Tab-separated table of C-alpha atoms and ligand atoms in Angstrom:
chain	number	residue	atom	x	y	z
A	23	UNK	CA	27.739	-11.752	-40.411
A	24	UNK	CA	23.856	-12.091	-40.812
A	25	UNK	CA	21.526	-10.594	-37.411
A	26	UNK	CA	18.529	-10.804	-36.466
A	27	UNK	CA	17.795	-7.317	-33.911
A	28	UNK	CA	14.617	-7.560	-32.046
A	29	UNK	CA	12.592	-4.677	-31.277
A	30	UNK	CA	11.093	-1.842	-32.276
A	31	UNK	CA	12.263	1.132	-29.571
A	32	UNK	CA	14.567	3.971	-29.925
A	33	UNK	CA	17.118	1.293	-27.811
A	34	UNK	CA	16.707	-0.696	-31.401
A	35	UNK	CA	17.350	2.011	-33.407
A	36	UNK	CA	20.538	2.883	-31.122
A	37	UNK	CA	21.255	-1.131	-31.447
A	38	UNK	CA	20.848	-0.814	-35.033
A	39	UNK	CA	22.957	2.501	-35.862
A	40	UNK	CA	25.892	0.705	-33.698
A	41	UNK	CA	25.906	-2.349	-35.306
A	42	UNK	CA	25.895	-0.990	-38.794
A	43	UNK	CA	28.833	0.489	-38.350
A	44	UNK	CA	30.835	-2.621	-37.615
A	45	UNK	CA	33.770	-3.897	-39.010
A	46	UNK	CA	32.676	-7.260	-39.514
A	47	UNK	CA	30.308	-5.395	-42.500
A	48	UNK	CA	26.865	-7.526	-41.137
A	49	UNK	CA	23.736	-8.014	-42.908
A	50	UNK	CA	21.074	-6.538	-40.247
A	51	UNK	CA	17.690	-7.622	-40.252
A	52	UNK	CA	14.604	-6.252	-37.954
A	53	UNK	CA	12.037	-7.859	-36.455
A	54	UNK	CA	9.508	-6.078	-36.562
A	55	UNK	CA	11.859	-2.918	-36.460
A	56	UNK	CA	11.031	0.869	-36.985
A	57	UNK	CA	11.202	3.338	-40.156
A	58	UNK	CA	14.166	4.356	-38.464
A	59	UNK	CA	15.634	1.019	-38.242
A	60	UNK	CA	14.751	0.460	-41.918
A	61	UNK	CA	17.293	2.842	-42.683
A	62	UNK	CA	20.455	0.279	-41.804
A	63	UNK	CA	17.863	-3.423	-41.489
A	64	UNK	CA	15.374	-5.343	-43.014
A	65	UNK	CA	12.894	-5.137	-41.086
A	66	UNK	CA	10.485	-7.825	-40.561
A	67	UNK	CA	6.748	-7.951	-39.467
A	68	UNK	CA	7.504	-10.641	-36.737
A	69	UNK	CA	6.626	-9.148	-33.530
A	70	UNK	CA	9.498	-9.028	-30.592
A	71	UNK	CA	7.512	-11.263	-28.153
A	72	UNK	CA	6.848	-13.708	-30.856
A	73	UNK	CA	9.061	-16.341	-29.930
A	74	UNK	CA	7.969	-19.140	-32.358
A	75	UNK	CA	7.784	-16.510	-34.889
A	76	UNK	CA	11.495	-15.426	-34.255
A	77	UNK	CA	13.161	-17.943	-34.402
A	78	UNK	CA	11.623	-19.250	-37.698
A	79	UNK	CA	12.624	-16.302	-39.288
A	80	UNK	CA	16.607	-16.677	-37.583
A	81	UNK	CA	16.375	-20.367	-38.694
A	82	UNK	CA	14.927	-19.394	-42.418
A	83	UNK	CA	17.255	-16.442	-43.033
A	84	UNK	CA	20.372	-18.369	-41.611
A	85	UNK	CA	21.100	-15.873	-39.358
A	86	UNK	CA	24.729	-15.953	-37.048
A	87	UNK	CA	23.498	-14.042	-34.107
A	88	UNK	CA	20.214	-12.893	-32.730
A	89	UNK	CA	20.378	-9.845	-30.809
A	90	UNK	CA	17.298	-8.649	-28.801
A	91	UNK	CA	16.497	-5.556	-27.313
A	92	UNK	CA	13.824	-5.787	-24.893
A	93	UNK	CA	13.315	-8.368	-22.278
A	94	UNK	CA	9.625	-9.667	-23.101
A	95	UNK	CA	11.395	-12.598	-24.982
A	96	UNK	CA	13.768	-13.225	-23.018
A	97	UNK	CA	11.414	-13.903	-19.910
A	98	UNK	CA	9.741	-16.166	-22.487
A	99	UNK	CA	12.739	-17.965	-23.475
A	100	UNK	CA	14.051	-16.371	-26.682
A	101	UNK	CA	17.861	-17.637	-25.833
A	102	UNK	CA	16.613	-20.805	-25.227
A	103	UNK	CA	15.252	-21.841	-28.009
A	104	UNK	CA	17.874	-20.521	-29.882
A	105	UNK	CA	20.371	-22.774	-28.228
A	106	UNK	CA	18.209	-25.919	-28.653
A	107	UNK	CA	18.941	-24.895	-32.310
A	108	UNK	CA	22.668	-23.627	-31.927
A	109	UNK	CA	21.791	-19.986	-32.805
A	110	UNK	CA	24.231	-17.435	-31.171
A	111	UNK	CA	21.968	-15.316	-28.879
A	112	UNK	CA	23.599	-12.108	-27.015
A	113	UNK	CA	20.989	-12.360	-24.099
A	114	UNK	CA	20.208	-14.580	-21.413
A	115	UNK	CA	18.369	-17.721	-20.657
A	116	UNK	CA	14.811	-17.525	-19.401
A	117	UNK	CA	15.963	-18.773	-15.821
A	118	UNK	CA	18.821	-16.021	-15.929
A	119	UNK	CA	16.290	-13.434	-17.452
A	120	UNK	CA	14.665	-13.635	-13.811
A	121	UNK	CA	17.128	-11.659	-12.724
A	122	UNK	CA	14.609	-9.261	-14.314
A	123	UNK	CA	11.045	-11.048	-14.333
A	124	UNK	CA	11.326	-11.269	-10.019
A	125	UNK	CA	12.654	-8.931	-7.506
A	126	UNK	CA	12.751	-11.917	-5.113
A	127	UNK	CA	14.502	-14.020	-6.977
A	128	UNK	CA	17.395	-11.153	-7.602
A	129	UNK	CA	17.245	-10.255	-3.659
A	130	UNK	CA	17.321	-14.272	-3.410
A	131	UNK	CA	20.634	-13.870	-5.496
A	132	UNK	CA	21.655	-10.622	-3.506
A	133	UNK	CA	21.659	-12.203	-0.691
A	134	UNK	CA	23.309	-15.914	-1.106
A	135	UNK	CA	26.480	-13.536	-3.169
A	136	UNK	CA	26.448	-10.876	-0.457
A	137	UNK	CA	25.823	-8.372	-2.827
A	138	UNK	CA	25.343	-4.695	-0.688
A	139	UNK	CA	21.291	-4.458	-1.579
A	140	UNK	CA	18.905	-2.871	1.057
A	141	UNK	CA	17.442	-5.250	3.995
A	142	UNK	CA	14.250	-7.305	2.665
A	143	UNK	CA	11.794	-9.981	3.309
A	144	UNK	CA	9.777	-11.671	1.101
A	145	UNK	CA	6.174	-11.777	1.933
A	146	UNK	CA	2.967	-13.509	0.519
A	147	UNK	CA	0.186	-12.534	2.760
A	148	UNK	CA	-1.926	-9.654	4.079
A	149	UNK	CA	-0.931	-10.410	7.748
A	150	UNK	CA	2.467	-11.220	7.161
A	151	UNK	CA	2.990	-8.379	4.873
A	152	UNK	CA	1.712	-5.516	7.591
A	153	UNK	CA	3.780	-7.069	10.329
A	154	UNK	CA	6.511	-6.986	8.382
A	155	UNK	CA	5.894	-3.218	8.020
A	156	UNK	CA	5.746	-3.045	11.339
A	157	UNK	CA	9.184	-4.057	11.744
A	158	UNK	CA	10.645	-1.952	9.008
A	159	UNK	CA	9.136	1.111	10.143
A	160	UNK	CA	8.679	4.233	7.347
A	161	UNK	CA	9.861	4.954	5.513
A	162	UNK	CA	9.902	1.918	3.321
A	163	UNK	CA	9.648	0.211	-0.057
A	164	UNK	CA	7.041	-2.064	-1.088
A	165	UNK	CA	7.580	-3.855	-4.492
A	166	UNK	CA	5.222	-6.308	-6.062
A	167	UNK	CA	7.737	-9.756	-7.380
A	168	UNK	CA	6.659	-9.180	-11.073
A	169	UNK	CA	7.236	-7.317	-13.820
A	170	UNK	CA	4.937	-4.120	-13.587
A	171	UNK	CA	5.127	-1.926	-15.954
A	172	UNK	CA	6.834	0.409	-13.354
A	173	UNK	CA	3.769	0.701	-11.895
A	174	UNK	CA	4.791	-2.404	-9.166
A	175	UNK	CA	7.631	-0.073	-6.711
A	176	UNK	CA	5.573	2.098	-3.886
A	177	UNK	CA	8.434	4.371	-1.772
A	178	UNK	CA	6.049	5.177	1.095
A	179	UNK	CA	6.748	7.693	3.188
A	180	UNK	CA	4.049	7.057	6.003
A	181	UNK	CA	3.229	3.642	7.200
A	182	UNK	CA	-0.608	4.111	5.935
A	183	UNK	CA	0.602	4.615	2.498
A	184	UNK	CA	2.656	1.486	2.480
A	185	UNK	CA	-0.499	-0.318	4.000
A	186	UNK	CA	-2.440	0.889	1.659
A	187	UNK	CA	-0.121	-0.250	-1.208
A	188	UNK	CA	-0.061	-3.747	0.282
A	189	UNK	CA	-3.718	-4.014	0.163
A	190	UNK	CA	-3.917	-3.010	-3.026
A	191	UNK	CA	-0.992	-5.549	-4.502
A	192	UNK	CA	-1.718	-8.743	-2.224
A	193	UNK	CA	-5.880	-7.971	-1.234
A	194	UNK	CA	-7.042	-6.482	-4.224
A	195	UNK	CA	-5.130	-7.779	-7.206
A	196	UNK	CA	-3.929	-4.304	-8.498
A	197	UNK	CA	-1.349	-5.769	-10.327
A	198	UNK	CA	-2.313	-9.557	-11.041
A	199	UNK	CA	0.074	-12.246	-10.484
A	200	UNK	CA	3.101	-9.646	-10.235
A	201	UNK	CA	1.548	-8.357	-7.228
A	202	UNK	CA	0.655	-11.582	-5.358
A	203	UNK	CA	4.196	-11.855	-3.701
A	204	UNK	CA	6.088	-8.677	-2.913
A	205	UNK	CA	9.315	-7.762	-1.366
A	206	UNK	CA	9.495	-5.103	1.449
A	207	UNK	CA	12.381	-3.362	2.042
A	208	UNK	CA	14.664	-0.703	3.795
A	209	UNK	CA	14.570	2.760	2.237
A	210	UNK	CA	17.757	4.043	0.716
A	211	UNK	CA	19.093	7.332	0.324
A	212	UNK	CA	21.049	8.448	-2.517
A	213	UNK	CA	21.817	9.172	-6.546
A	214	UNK	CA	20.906	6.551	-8.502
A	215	UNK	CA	23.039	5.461	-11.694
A	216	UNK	CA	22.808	2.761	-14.304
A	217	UNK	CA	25.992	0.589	-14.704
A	218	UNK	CA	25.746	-1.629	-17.441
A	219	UNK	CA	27.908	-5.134	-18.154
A	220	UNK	CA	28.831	-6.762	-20.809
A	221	UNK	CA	28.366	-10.650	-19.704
A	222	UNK	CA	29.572	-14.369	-20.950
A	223	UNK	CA	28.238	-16.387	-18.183
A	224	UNK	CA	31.438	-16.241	-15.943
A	225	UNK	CA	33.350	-12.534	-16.900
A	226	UNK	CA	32.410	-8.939	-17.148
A	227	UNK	CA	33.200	-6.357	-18.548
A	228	UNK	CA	31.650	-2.343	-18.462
A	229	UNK	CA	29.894	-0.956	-20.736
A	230	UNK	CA	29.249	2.259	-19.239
A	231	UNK	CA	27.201	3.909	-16.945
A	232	UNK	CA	24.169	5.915	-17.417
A	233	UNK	CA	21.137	8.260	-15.540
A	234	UNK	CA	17.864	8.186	-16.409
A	235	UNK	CA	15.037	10.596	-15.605
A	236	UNK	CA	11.738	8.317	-15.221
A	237	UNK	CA	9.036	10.731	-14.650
A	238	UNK	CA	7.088	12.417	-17.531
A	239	UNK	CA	7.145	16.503	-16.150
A	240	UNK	CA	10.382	18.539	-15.183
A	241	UNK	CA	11.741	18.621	-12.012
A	242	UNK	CA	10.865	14.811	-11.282
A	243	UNK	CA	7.402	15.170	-11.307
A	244	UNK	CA	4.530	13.346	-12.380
A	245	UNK	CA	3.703	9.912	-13.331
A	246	UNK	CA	6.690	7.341	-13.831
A	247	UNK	CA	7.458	6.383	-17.649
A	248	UNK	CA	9.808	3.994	-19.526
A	249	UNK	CA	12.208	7.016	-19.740
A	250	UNK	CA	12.532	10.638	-20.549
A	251	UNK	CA	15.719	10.990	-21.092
A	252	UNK	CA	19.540	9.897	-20.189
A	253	UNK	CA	23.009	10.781	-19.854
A	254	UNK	CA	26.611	9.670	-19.695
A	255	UNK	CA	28.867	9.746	-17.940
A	256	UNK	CA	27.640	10.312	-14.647
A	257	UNK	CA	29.527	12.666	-12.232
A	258	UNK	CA	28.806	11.411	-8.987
A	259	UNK	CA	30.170	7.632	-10.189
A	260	UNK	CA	33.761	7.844	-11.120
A	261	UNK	CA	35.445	5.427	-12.791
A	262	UNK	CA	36.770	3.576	-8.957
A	263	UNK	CA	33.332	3.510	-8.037
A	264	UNK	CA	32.391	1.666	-10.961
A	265	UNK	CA	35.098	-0.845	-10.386
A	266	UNK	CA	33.348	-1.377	-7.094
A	267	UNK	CA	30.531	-2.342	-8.216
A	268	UNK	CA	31.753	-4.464	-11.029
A	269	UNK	CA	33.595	-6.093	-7.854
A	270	UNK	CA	30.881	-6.028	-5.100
A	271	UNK	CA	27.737	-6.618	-6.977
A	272	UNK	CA	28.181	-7.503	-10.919
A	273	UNK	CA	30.732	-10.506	-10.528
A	274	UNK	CA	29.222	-11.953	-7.445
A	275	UNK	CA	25.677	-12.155	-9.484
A	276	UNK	CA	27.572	-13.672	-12.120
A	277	UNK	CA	29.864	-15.791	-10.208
A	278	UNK	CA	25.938	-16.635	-8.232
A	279	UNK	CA	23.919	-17.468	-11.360
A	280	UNK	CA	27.030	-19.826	-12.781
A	281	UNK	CA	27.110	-22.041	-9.669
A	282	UNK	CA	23.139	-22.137	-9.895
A	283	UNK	CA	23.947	-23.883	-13.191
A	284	UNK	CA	21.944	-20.518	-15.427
A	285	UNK	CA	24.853	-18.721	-16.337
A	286	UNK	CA	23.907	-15.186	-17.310
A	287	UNK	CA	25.107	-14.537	-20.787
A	288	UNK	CA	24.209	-10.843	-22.342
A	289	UNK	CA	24.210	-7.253	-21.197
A	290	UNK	CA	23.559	-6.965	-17.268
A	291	UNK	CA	22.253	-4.032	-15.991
A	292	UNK	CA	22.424	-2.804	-12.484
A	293	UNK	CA	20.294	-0.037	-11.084
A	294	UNK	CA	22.047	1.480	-8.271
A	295	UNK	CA	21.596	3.694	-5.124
A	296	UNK	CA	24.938	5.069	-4.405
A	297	UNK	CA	24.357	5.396	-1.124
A	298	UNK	CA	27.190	7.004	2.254
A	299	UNK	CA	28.435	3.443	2.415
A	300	UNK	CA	28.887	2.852	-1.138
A	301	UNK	CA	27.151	1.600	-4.387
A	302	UNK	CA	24.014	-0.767	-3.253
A	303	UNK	CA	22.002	-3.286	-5.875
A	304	UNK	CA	18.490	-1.837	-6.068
A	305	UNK	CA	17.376	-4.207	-9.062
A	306	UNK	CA	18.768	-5.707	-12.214
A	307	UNK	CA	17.558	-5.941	-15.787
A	308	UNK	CA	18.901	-7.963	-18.268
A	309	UNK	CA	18.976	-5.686	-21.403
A	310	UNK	CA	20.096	-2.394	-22.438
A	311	UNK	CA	17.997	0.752	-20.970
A	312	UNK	CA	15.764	2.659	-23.683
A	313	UNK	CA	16.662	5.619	-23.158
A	314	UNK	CA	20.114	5.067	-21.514
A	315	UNK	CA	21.054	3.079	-24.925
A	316	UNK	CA	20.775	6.128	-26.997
A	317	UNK	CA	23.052	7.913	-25.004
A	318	UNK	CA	25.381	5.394	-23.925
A	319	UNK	CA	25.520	3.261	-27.774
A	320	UNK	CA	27.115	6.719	-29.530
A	321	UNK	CA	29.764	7.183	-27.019
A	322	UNK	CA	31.256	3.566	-27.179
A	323	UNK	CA	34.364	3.381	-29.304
A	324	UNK	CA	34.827	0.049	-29.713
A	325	UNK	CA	32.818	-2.623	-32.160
A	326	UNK	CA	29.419	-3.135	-30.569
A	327	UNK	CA	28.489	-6.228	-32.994
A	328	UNK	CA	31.547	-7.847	-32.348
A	329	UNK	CA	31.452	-7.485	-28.515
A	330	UNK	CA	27.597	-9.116	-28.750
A	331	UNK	CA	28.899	-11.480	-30.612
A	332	UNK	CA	31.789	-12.613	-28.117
A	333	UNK	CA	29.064	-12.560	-25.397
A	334	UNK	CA	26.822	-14.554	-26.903
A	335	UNK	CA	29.561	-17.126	-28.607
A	336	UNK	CA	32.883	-16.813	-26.726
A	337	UNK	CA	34.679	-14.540	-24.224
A	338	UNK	CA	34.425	-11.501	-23.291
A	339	UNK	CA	37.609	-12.159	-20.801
A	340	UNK	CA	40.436	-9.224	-21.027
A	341	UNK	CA	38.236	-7.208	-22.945
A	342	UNK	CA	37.984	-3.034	-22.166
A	343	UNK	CA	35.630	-1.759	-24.473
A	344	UNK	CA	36.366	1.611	-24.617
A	345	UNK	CA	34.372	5.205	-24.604
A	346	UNK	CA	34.848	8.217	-26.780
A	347	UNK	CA	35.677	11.062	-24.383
A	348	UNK	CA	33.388	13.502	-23.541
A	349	UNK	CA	29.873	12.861	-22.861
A	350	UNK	CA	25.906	12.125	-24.541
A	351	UNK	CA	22.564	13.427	-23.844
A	352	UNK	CA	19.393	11.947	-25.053
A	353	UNK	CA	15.907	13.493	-25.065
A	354	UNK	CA	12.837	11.747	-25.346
A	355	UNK	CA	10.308	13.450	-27.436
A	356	UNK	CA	6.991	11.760	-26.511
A	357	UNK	CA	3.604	12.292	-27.998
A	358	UNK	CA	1.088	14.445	-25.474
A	359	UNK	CA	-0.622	12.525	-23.415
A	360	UNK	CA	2.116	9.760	-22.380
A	361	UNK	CA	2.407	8.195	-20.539
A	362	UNK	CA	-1.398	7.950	-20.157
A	363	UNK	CA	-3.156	8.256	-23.607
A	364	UNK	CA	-0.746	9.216	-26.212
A	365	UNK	CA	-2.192	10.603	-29.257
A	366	UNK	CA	-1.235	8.980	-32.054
A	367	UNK	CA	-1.035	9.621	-36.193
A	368	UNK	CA	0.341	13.509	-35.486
A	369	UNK	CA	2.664	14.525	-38.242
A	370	UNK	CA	6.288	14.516	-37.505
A	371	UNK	CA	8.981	16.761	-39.483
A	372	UNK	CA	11.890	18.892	-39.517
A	373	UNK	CA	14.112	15.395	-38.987
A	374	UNK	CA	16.494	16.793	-41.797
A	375	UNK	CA	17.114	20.257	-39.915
A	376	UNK	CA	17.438	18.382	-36.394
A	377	UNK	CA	20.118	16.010	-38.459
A	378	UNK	CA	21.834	18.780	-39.857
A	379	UNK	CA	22.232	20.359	-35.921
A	380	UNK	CA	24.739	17.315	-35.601
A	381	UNK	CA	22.234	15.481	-33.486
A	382	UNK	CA	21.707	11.652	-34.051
A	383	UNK	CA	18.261	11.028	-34.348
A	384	UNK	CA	16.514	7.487	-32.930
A	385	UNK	CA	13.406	7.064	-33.585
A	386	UNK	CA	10.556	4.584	-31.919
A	387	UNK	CA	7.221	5.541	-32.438
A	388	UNK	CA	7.079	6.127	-35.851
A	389	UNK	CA	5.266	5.245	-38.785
A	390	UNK	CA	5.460	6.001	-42.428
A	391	UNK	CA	2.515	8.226	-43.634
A	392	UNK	CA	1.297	7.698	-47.336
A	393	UNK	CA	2.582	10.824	-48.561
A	394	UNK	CA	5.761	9.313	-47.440
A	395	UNK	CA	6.116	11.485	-43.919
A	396	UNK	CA	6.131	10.390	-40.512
A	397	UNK	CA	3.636	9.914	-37.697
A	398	UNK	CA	3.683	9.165	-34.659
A	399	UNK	CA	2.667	5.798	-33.560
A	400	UNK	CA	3.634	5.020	-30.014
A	401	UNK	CA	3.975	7.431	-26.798
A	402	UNK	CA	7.535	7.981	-27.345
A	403	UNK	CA	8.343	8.747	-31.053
A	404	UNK	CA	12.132	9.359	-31.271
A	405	UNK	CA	15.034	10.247	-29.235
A	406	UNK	CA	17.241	12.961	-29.900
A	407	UNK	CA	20.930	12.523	-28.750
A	408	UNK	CA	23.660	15.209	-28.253
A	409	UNK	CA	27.342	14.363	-28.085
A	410	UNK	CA	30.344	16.857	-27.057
A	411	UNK	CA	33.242	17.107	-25.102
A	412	UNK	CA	31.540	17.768	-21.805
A	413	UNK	CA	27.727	17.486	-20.895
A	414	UNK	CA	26.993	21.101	-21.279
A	415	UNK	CA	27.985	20.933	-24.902
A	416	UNK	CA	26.510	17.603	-25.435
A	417	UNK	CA	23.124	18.868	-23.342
A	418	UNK	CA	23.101	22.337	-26.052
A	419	UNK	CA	23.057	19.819	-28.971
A	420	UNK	CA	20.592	17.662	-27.820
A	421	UNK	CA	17.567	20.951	-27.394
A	422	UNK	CA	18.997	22.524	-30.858
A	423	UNK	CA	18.184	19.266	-32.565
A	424	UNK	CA	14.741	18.753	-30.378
A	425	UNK	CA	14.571	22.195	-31.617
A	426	UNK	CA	14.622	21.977	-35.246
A	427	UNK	CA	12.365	19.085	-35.014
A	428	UNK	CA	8.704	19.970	-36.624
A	429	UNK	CA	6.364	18.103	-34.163
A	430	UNK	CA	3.336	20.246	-32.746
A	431	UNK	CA	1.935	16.323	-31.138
A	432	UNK	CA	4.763	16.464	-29.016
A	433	UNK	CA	6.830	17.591	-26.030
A	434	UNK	CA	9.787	16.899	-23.429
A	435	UNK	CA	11.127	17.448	-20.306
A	436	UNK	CA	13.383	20.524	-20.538
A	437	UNK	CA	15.525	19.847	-17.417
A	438	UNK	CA	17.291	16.436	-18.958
A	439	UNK	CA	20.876	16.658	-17.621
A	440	UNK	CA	19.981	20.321	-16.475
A	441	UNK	CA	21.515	19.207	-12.637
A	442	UNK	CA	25.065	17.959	-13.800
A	443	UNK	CA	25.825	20.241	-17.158
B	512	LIG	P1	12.748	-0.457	-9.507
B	512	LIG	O1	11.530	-0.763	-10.338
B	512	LIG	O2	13.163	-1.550	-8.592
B	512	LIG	O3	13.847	0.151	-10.325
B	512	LIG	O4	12.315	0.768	-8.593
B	512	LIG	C1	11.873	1.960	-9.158
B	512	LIG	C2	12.419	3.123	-8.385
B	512	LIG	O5	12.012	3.056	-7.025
B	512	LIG	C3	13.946	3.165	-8.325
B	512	LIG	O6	14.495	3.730	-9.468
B	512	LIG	C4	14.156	3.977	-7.085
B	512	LIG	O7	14.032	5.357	-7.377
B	512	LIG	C5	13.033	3.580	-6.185
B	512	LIG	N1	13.478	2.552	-5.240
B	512	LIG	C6	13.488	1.203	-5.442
B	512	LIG	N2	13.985	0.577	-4.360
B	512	LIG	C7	14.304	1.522	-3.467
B	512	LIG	C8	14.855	1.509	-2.136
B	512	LIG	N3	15.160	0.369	-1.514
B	512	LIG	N4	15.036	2.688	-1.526
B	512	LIG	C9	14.708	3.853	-2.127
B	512	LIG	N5	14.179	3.946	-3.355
B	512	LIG	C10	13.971	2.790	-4.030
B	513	LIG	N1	14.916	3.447	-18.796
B	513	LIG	C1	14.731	2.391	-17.875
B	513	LIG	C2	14.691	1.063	-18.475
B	513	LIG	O1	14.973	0.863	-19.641
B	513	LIG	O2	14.378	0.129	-17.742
């Protein structure tokens, strides 16, 4: 089987490792890939948003499945143009992919499935938007529509602060077009977790479920980021509660999204509040989680090409992909200044030793010096993931292969898993 992965994150790499070691022996190629995806693809100077560009190169190198990582072309309608062409795709349509690209389209969703989400409205003006505040009282969420960058979700504590967020979204164009309709909504109180699906447009199937720890300093603190690091399992979701929400939230947005006539076909992924009364929706995305992939890729025992492959080209009906026992942490290692100004072209070593701690190394911001090294080339550089038979274990592996790494440009949060292991 010939692929086409696109992407270039530590996600990709994850994607990459996983799929090499498939059964059905595939022929991986990368677009534009990593030097740590180069390792198991060709990879491909076609960038991941390039839609055009992508599927020329599936069409020219024959592929049998395209596999993308990040949602950019998704949004712009990767799967569809596949399909016009009968190419296998293991993500979703653009009009399923909204799920992702618009908060009020998912609440939209939420609410015509009865899927447990907070209480919302949808607003699109300065007046409406403050009276609605006034109604909803603090504290309370304001989230601009779009895709943001992370920087569209405001959890204001005090009225003014949610005013002032408003202003800036709807008045001032902070955020562009993202922020020109936003969604207000209730506050909710609980852990969050990341449960993610394996979907065919009508069944589901877990995949796991994952935490993430979003901003850049220890103890939660800081600006927000793509990631700093994950783990699985979680703790305080057991395997019933994930069965709820498979029940409650993930069929019901499938079972929604099929009778809207935009099946969604690829890996769902529900972030969750698991609040007193029981697992609520707080948004979807329609792709794996960079870094929850790292941690959650190595710990599935089952054949991750061939389960993409069913998604994207058959059933994934009576399917239980398995998990190794035991559990994965994955550290971010970032280059200093993320998530603001990262500084780039710092020399990165000491992946050998970090290997030989039994750590799997993904990298994502990398780039092959001339004297054949590394540097980095993007604010996170690699992810270092730690399995063993209990998150302590897997949490020690993780730092001793951080650890042996040779990177003075870099740093990460210490306290990754430090609450559950
Ligand atoms: P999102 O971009 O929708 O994932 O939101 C980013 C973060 O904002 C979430 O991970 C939560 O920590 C927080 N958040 C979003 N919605 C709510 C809510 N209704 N109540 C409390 N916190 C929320
Ligand atoms: N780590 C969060 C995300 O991938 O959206």
């Amino acid at each position: 089987m010939k692929v086409l992965l696109v992407g270039s994150g530590g996600r990709e790499h994850a994607l990459a490792w996983a799929m090499a070691q498939s059964p059905l022996r595939p022929t991986l190629l990368a677009a534009p890939g990593n030097p740590g995806i180069a390792g198991h693809a060709r990879c491909l100077p076609v960038a991941a948003h390039d839609v055009a560009g992508l599927v020329a190169l599936a069409q020219e190198e024959r592929v049998d499945l395209v596999v993308p990582g990040p949602e950019a072309p998704l949004v712009a309608g990767l799967a569809d143009a596949c399909a016009q062409l009968g190419l296998a795709c293991s993500g979703p349509s653009a009009a399923a992919a909204q799920l992702e690209g618009s908060k009020s389209f998912t609440k939209a969703i939420a609410a015509a499935a009865q899927i447990p989400t907070a209480r919302f409205e949808t607003v699109e003006s300065v007046p409406a938007a403050l009276a609605c505040l006034r109604r909803f009282g603090a504290p309370v969420v304001v989230k601009a529509d779009g895709l943001a960058a992370g920087k569209g979700v405001v959890v204001a504590t005090t009225l003014a602060e949610a005013e002032a967020a408003v202003l800036a979204m709807l008045r001032d164009g902070s955020l562009g077009a993202a922020g020109q309709r936003l969604v207000i909504e209730e506050c909710l109180v609980g852990p969050e977790a990341s449960l993610f699906a394996l979907c065919d447009g009508e069944n589901a199937v877990p995949l796991g479920v994952a935490q993430d720890h979003k901003r850049v300093g220890d103890n939660d603190t800081g600006p927000n980021t793509g990631g700093m690091g994950a783990y699985t399992p979680v703790p305080v979701m057991p395997p019933a509660m994930v069965d709820a929400a498979m029940r409650r939230i993930v069929h019901p947005a499938l079972a929604e999204m099929a009778r809207r006539g935009t099946p969604f076909r690829g890996i769902l992924f529900a972030g969750l509040m698991l609040t007193a009364d029981g697992p609520k929706l707080i948004e979807f995305n329609v792709r794996l989680g960079d870094p929850e992939a790292q941690a959650l890729l190595p710990m599935l025992d089952a054949d991750l090409l061939g389960l993409l492959h069913r998604a994207a080209a058959g059933s994934v009906a009576g399917l239980a992909p398995r998990m190794h026992p035991g559990a994965a942490v994955a550290v971010v290692v970032a280059a200093r200044g993320y998530p603001t100004a990262p500084i780039l072209g710092q020399s990165l070593g000491g992946l050998t030793a970090a290997r030989a701690t039994g750590a799997l190394l993904f990298q994502a911001g990398t780039a092959t010096a001339p004297d054949d090294g590394l540097v980095s080339a993007g604010g996170r550089v690699l992810t270092v993931c730690g399995r063993g038979a209990d998150l302590a274990a897997a949490r020690r592996l993780a730092y001793a292969g951080v650890a042996a790494l040779n990177f003075p440009g870099g740093f990460w949060r210490q306290d990754i898993a430090a609450r559950v292991a």
